[in-house]
Coordinates of C-alpha atoms in Angstrom, one line a residue:
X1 CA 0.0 0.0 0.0
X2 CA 1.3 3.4 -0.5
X3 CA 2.6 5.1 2.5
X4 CA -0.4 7.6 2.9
X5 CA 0.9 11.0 4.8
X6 CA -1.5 13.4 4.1
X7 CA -5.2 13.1 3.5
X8 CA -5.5 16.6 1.9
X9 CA -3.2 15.9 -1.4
X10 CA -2.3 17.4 -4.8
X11 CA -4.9 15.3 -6.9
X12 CA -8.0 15.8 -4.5
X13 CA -7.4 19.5 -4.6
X14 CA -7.5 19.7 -8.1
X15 CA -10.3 17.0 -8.4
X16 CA -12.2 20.4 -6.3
X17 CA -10.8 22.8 -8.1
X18 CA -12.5 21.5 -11.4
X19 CA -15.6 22.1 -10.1
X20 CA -14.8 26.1 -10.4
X21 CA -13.2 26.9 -6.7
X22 CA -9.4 28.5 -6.4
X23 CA -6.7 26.3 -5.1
X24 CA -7.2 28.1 -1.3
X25 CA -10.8 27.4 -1.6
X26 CA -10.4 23.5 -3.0
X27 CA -7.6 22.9 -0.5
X28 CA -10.0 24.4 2.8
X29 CA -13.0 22.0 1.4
X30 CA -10.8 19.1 0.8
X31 CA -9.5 19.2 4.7
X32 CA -13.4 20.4 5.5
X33 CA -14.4 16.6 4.0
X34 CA -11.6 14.5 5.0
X35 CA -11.5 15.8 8.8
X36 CA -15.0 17.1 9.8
X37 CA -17.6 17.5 7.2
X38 CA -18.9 20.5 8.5
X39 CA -17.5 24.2 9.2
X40 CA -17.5 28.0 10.0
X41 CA -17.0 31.1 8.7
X42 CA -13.9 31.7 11.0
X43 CA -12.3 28.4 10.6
X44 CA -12.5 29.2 6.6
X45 CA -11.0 33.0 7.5
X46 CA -8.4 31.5 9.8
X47 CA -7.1 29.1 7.2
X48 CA -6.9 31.6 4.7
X49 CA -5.1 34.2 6.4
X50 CA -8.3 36.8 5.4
X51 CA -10.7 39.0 7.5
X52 CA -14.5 38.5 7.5
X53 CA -15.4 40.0 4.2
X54 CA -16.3 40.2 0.1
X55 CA -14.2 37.3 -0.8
X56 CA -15.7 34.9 2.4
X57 CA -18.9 36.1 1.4
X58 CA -18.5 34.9 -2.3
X59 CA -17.5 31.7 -1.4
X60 CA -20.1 30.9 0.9
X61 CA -22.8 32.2 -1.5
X62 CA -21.0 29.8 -4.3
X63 CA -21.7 26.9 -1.8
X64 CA -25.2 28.0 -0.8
X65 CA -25.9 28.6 -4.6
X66 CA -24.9 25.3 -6.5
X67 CA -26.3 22.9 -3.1
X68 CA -22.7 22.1 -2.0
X69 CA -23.7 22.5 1.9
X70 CA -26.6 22.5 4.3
X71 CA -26.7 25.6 6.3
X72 CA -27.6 24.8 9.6
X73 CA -29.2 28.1 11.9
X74 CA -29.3 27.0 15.9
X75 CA -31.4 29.3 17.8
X76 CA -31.5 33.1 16.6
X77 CA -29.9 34.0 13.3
X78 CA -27.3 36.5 15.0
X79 CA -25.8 33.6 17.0
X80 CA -24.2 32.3 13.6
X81 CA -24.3 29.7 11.2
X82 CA -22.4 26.6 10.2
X83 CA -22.2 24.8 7.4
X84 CA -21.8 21.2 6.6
X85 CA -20.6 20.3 3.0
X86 CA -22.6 16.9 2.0
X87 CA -22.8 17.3 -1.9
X88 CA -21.9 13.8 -3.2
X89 CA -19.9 14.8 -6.6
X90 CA -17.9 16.6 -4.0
X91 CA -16.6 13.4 -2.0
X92 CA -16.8 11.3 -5.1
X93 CA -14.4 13.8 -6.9
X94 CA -12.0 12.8 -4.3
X95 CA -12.6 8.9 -3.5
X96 CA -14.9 9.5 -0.3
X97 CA -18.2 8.8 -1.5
X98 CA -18.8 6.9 1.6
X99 CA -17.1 9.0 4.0
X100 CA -19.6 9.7 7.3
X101 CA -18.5 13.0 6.9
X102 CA -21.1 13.8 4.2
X103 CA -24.0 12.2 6.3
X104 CA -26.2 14.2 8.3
X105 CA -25.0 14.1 12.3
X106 CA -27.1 15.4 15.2
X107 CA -26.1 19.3 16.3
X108 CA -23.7 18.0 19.2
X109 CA -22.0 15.7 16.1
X110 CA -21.5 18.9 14.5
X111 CA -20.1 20.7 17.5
X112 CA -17.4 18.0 17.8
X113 CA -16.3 17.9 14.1
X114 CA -16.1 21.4 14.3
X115 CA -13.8 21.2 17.3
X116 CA -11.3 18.8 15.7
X117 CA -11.2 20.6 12.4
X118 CA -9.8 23.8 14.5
X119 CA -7.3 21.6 16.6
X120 CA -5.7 20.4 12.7
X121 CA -6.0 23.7 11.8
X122 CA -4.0 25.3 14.6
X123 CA -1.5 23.0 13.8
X124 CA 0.9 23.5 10.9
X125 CA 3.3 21.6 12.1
X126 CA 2.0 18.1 11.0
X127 CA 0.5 16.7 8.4
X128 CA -3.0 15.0 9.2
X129 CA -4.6 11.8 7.9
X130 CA -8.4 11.6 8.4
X131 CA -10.0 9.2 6.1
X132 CA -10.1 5.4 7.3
X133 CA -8.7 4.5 3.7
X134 CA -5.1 7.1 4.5
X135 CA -5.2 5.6 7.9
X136 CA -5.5 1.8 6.7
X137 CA -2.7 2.9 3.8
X138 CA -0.2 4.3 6.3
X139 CA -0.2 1.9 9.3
X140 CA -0.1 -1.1 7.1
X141 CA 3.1 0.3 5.3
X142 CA 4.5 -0.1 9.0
X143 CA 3.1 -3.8 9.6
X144 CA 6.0 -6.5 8.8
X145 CA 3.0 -9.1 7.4
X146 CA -0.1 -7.8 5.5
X147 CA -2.4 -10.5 7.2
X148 CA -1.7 -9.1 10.6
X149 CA -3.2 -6.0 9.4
X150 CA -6.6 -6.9 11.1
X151 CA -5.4 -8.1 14.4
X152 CA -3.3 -4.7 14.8
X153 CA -4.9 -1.9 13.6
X154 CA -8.0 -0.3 15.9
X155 CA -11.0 -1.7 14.5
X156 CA -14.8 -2.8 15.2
X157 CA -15.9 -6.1 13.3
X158 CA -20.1 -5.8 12.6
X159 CA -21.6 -9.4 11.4
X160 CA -20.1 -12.8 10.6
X161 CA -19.3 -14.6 7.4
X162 CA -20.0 -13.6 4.1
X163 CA -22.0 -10.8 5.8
X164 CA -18.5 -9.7 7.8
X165 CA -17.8 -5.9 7.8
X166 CA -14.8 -4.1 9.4
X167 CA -14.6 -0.9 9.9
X168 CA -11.1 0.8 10.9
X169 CA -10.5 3.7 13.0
X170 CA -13.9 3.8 13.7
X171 CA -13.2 6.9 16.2
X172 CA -12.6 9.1 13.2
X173 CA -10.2 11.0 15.2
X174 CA -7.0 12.5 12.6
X175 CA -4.0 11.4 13.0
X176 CA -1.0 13.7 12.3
X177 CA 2.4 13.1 11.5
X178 CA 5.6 15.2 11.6
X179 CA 5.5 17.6 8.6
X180 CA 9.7 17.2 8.4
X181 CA 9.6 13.0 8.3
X182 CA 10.2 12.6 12.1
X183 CA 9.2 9.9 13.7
X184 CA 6.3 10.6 15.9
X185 CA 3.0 10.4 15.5
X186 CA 0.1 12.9 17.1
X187 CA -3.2 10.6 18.0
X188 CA -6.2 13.5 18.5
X189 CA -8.7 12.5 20.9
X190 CA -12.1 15.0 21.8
X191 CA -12.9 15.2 24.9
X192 CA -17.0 14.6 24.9
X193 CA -17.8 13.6 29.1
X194 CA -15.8 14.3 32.6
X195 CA -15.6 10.4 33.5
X196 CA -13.1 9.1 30.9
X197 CA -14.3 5.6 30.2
X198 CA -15.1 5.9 26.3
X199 CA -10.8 7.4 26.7
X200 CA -10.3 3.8 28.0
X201 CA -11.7 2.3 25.2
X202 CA -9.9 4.6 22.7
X203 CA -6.7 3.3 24.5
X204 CA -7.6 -0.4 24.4
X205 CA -8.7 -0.2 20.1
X206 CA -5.3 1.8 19.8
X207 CA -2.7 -0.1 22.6
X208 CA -1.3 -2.6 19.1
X209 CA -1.2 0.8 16.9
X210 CA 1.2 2.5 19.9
X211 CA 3.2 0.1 19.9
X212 CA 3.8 -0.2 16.3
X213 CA 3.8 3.8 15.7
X214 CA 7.1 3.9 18.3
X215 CA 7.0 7.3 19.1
X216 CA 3.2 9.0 19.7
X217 CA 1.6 11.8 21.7
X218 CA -2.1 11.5 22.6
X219 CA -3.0 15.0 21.9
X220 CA -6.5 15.9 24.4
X221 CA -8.7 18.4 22.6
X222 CA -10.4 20.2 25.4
X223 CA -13.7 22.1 25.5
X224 CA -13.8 24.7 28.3
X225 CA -16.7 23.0 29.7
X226 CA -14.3 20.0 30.6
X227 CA -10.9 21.8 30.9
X228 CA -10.8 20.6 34.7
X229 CA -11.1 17.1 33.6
X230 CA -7.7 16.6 32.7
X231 CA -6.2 15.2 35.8
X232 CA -8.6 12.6 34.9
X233 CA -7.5 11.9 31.5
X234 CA -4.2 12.0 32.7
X235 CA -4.4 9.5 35.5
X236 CA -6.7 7.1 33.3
X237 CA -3.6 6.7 30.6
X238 CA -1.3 6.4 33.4
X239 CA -4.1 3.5 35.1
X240 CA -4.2 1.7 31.3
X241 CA -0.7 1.7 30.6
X242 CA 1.9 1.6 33.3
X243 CA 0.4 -0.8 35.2
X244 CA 0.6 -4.6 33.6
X245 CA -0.7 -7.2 35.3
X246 CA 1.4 -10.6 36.1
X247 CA 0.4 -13.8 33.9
X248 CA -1.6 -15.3 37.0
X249 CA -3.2 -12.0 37.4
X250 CA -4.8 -12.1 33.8
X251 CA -6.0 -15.4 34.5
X252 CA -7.8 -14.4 37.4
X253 CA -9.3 -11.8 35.8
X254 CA -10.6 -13.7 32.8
X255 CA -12.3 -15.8 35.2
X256 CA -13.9 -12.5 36.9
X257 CA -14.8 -11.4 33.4
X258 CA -16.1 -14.8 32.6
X259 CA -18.3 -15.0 35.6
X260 CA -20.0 -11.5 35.2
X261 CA -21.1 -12.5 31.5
X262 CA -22.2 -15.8 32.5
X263 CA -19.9 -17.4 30.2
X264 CA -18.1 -20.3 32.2
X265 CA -19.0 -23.2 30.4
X266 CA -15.3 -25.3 30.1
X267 CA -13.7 -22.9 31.9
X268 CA -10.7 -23.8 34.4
X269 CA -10.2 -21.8 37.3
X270 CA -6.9 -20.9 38.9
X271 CA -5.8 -22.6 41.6
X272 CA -7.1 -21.4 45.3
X273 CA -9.2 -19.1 43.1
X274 CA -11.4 -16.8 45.1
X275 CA -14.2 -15.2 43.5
X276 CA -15.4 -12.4 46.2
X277 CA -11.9 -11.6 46.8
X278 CA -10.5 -11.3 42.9
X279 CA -14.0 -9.6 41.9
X280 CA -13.2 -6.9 44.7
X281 CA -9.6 -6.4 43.4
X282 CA -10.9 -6.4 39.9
X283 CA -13.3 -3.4 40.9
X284 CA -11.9 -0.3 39.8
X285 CA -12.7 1.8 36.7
X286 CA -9.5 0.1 34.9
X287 CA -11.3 -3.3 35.0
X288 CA -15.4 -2.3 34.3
X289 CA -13.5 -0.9 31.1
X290 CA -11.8 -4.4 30.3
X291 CA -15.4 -5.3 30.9
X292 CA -16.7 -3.5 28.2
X293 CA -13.5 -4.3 26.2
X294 CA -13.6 -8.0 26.5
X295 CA -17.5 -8.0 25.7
X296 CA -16.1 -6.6 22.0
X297 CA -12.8 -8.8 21.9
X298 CA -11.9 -11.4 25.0
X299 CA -9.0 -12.9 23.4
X300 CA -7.1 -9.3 23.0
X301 CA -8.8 -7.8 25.8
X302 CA -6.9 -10.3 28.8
X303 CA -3.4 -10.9 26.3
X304 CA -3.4 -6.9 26.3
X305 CA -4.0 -6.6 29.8
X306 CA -0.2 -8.2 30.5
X307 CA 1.4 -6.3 27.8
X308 CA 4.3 -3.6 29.3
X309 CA 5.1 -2.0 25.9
X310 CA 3.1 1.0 26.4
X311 CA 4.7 1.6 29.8
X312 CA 7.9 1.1 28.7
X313 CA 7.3 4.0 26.0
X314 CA 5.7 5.9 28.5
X315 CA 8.7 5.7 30.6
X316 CA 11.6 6.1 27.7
X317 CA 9.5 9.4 26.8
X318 CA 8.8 7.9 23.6
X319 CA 4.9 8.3 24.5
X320 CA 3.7 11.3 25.9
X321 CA 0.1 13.2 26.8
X322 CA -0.4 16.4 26.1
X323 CA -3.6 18.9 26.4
X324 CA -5.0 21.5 23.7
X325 CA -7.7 23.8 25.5
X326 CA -10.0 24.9 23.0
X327 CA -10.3 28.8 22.9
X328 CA -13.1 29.2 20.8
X329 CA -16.9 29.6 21.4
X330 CA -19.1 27.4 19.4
X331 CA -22.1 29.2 18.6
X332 CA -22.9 28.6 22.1
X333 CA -23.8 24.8 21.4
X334 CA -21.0 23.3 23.8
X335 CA -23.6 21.6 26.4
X336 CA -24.3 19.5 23.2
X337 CA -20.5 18.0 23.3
X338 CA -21.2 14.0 24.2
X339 CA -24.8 14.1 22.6
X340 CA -25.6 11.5 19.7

């Protein structure tokens, strides 16, 4: 596969600009499809390095005019508008024609696509993949065998058989990479709620992807809302990762897993195996999100459980955390963050 590094390239831009827009305009609406599907005024403004004016004005109104986006008015129209881009020939012009992006979300969708299309924007540093395809093409180029690809990459797996469908990266969050060809990799996450248990989960689809990538951040995108959940956030990466538990202590909790999902049919317990006692150790928020994990995947939720890679990058300074506080308002529609 080719080693995707950018998911706004030369060709899609041109693909846009044949449909009349300059090469500014075609390159903001390729990185509008590719990384949130929706947008604002200012976010357009900021990218092109232009006040609020004629020319913003003109290229809205050519948007509007020819049914390129949906203009979406919450509450009073002084409060602002937004403007999702869902015309098809668009995203078929560039090879997304089934990219989520061009589907209608609920409001609080919106809010949060908004939100990570100004976090890539702030950043000029890196370059940003943010279709599943660019994600798929880049992390397999890093995979020694090409039928490991499933097992490593972050991934939910909807029906069986012939009927199997697997969708990759299905947080949709970008993923940049060092504009210069260095070797770490930025992995975006939105903060949506205080409590970080869907963070957990993000950490458990991406712990094989980590490890592969070498050297990461995990960049936090903020609201203001939830700027004094970091600590939080913070202590749950440190909880996931630096903390591997011994061989036997897998096995005991497999068997605590087991027996909460009433699933212990052949199963051999450890011995001197005590239930009460293991299911109370087994009680923090750490292990009712191996729960939730090993509901989707048992086999790589208890193997992953033992793993000390991630700690050991952790502790080398090869993976950090980091935090990005949003300083924008969002047409006041930030108590809609974490609503499908």
């Amino acid at each position: 596969m080719t080693k995707m590094r950018d998911s706004v390239t030369a060709p899609r831009i041109e693909a846009i600009e044949a449909f009349g827009f300059t090469e500014r305009q075609a390159r903001f609406l390729v990185a509008v499809m590719v990384y949130s599907g929706a947008f604002l005024e200012r976010q357009y403004c900021a990218f092109a390095g232009i006040a609020h004016g004629q020319k913003t004005h003109d290229f809205i109104r050519r948007l509007i005019d020819r049914k390129c986006v949906t203009v979406i008015t919450p509450g009073a129209l002084h409060r602002g508008r937004l403007f999702h881009v869902h015309f098809k020939p668009l995203y078929d012009a560039i090879g997304e024609v089934n990219n989520r992006n061009r589907r209608p979300a609920t409001l609080g969708r919106m809010v949060e696509r908004l939100m990570l299309l100004d976090a890539v924007l702030a950043d000029r540093r890196h370059t940003w993949l943010g279709t599943e395809r660019d994600k798929v093409a880049y992390f397999s180029s890093l995979i020694e065998r090409p039928e490991w690809v499933e097992g490593e990459l972050p991934h939910l797996t909807f029906g069986e058989g012939a009927q199997k469908t697997i969708r990759y990266f299905p947080d949709k969050f970008p993923i940049g990479l060092d504009r210069d060809y260095g070797g770490r990799h930025v992995f975006l996450y939105l903060v949506t709620q205080e409590v970080p248990a869907p963070f957990r989960m993000f950490l458990f689809r991406h712990s094989r992807v980590l490890s592969i990538a070498h050297y990461w951040t995990i960049r936090l995108v903020v609201p203001r809302r939830f700027r004094n959940a970091k600590a939080l956030y913070r202590y749950a990466l440190r909880d996931e990762c630096s903390t591997p538990l011994r061989l036997s202590q897998a096995e005991e909790l497999e068997c605590v897993l087991r027996h909460r999902a009433g699933t212990t049919d052949g199963m051999e317990e450890p011995r001197y195996f005590d239930l009460a006692e293991a299911s109370r150790r087994f009680a923090s928020s750490r292990f009712r999100a191996r729960y939730r994990m090993w509901q989707i995947d048992p086999a790589r939720a208890i193997t992953g459980v033992s793993s000390s890679s991630l700690r050991d990058q952790l502790e080398r300074g090869d993976g950090r955390i980091e935090f990005m506080e949003l300083p924008h308002q969002y047409l006041r529609l930030t108590s809609l963050i974490g609503v499908a």
